[in-house]
Amino acid sequence: MKEAACGPAAFESLQRLLQQALEGAFPHCKIEAIPLKTGWQNRQGIFSSALPFLCARQTGISPLEASIKLAACLPEQDRLFSLLEKNSGYLDFLPSAAWYACCLRTLSQAASFSGWDTTEEDFGFFSGSAPAVAGVQKTFVRLCGILRNCLAEQIPLGLSDSAASLLTRSEELSLIFALFRLRFANTKSLLPVLQETAGAFDRFYDTWRIWSPNPSLTCARAGLCLICAGGMEQGMAAAGLLP
């Protein structure tokens, strides 16, 4: 089976599928660019397209009708997505396990972290930070402490080939998706995505922590924490939020 695409390639693959659906369902509609973005639905990451609204505008039918016609020309699932949903006129694609596995590998390869010794003291105990910024900084300091503890307990931080098959809980997947959005975020609007990532990490850690009776799962979660710390460190540096 061909590996699922990640990053910009995932958008290109989904846009090609949507273009084919457009040509099949509405051959006379002329759409210059296929709309596609990432978002959230019940804290689950999705790819979402407003293409039905553009088709509805040109044909005089409702967006819901347009979404039904387009969906009939799309596969129910693909290597990129496990489920296609029609949501109030939008077409929402829920990423597949293969996509998450590819995404995790991509994030792991890009991860770089140097803040092992960072503490709240480095941020002046957050006294000079706006509340939104302080929330991100506190989560980053929390991550740094967690990673120090992993080193002290000799928990390996590298991701194994089986890591993606182990990180399947909703909070783990939400964190991976948040890190994907952070990795490819517009550098001019990083703070909201950093807040989103910090929130996803806090929900993951408050629910599952790191340790598990399964040593492989413990290592996978520790590796996910390292990727998160690296992604947040890079994002915070770009946004000027590091000490």
XYZ file of C-alpha atoms in Angstrom, residues 7-141:
135
model
C 2.268 18.078 5.091
C 1.541 20.018 1.878
C 1.384 16.722 -0.049
C -1.707 15.716 1.950
C -3.489 18.895 0.847
C -2.487 18.308 -2.763
C -3.765 14.711 -2.699
C -7.112 15.679 -1.190
C -7.487 18.605 -3.569
C -6.938 16.242 -6.509
C -9.690 13.964 -5.188
C -12.009 16.941 -4.789
C -11.166 18.175 -8.281
C -12.102 14.769 -9.692
C -15.356 14.814 -7.700
C -16.100 18.322 -8.995
C -15.604 17.213 -12.596
C -17.842 14.208 -12.033
C -20.671 15.912 -10.121
C -20.592 19.413 -11.615
C -18.741 19.301 -14.957
C -19.849 22.829 -15.875
C -18.727 24.499 -12.622
C -15.552 26.522 -12.878
C -13.703 26.695 -9.545
C -10.297 28.384 -9.666
C -8.944 26.889 -6.426
C -10.258 23.940 -4.422
C -10.767 25.182 -0.831
C -9.264 22.951 1.861
C -8.169 23.667 5.415
C -7.520 21.891 8.685
C -9.767 22.290 11.700
C -11.363 20.600 14.670
C -14.597 18.742 15.247
C -15.259 17.672 18.839
C -11.512 18.052 19.491
C -10.738 15.673 16.639
C -8.539 16.925 13.815
C -10.107 17.094 10.356
C -9.465 18.297 6.834
C -12.471 20.334 5.713
C -13.587 21.692 2.341
C -16.152 24.388 1.560
C -16.288 23.277 -2.090
C -20.049 22.463 -1.849
C -20.783 26.135 -1.089
C -18.957 27.259 -4.252
C -20.806 24.667 -6.337
C -24.138 25.644 -4.766
C -23.547 29.304 -5.648
C -23.029 28.473 -9.322
C -25.830 25.915 -9.690
C -28.591 27.379 -7.507
C -28.934 24.330 -5.258
C -28.291 24.180 -1.515
C -24.804 23.488 -0.099
C -26.211 20.314 1.476
C -27.393 19.054 -1.924
C -24.044 19.955 -3.443
C -22.170 18.096 -0.686
C -24.268 14.983 -1.330
C -23.519 15.079 -5.065
C -19.788 15.612 -4.469
C -19.600 12.909 -1.804
C -21.143 10.423 -4.258
C -18.064 10.964 -6.454
C -15.573 10.510 -3.616
C -14.334 7.288 -1.982
C -15.716 6.596 1.501
C -12.154 6.191 2.688
C -8.644 6.513 1.325
C -5.074 6.086 2.508
C -5.360 9.714 3.720
C -8.713 9.544 5.493
C -10.738 6.911 7.316
C -14.121 8.630 7.059
C -15.814 11.239 4.892
C -18.610 13.214 6.559
C -21.109 15.721 5.195
C -21.352 18.449 7.809
C -23.825 21.308 7.182
C -22.629 21.683 3.617
C -18.947 21.077 4.339
C -17.048 17.937 3.397
C -14.971 16.776 6.369
C -12.223 14.168 6.084
C -11.090 12.371 9.254
C -7.396 11.442 8.926
C -6.564 7.748 8.671
C -4.215 5.724 10.868
C -1.803 5.658 7.926
C -1.861 9.464 7.769
C -1.148 9.753 11.497
C 1.751 7.289 11.157
C 3.241 9.293 8.286
C 2.673 12.550 10.166
C 4.386 11.218 13.283
C 7.440 10.167 11.277
C 7.608 13.551 9.559
C 7.354 15.413 12.862
C 9.962 13.152 14.444
C 12.442 13.790 11.638
C 11.962 17.545 11.970
C 12.135 17.590 15.788
C 14.962 19.507 17.438
C 14.995 20.347 21.157
C 17.573 22.120 23.325
C 15.638 23.371 26.362
C 16.488 20.534 28.733
C 17.337 22.845 31.626
C 14.561 25.397 31.101
C 12.543 26.251 34.225
C 9.939 28.829 35.200
C 12.740 30.970 36.578
C 14.040 31.470 33.027
C 10.707 33.134 32.216
C 10.786 35.344 35.322
C 8.043 33.153 36.795
C 5.818 34.504 33.973
C 5.304 37.813 35.780
C 5.883 39.903 32.668
C 3.898 37.764 30.227
C 0.354 38.310 28.995
C -2.028 35.525 30.115
C -2.129 33.864 26.672
C 1.658 33.893 26.407
C 2.124 32.726 30.009
C -0.114 29.719 29.358
C 2.082 28.597 26.478
C 5.270 29.210 28.461
C 3.978 27.262 31.469
C 3.157 24.261 29.301
C 6.616 24.418 27.732
C 8.270 24.511 31.175
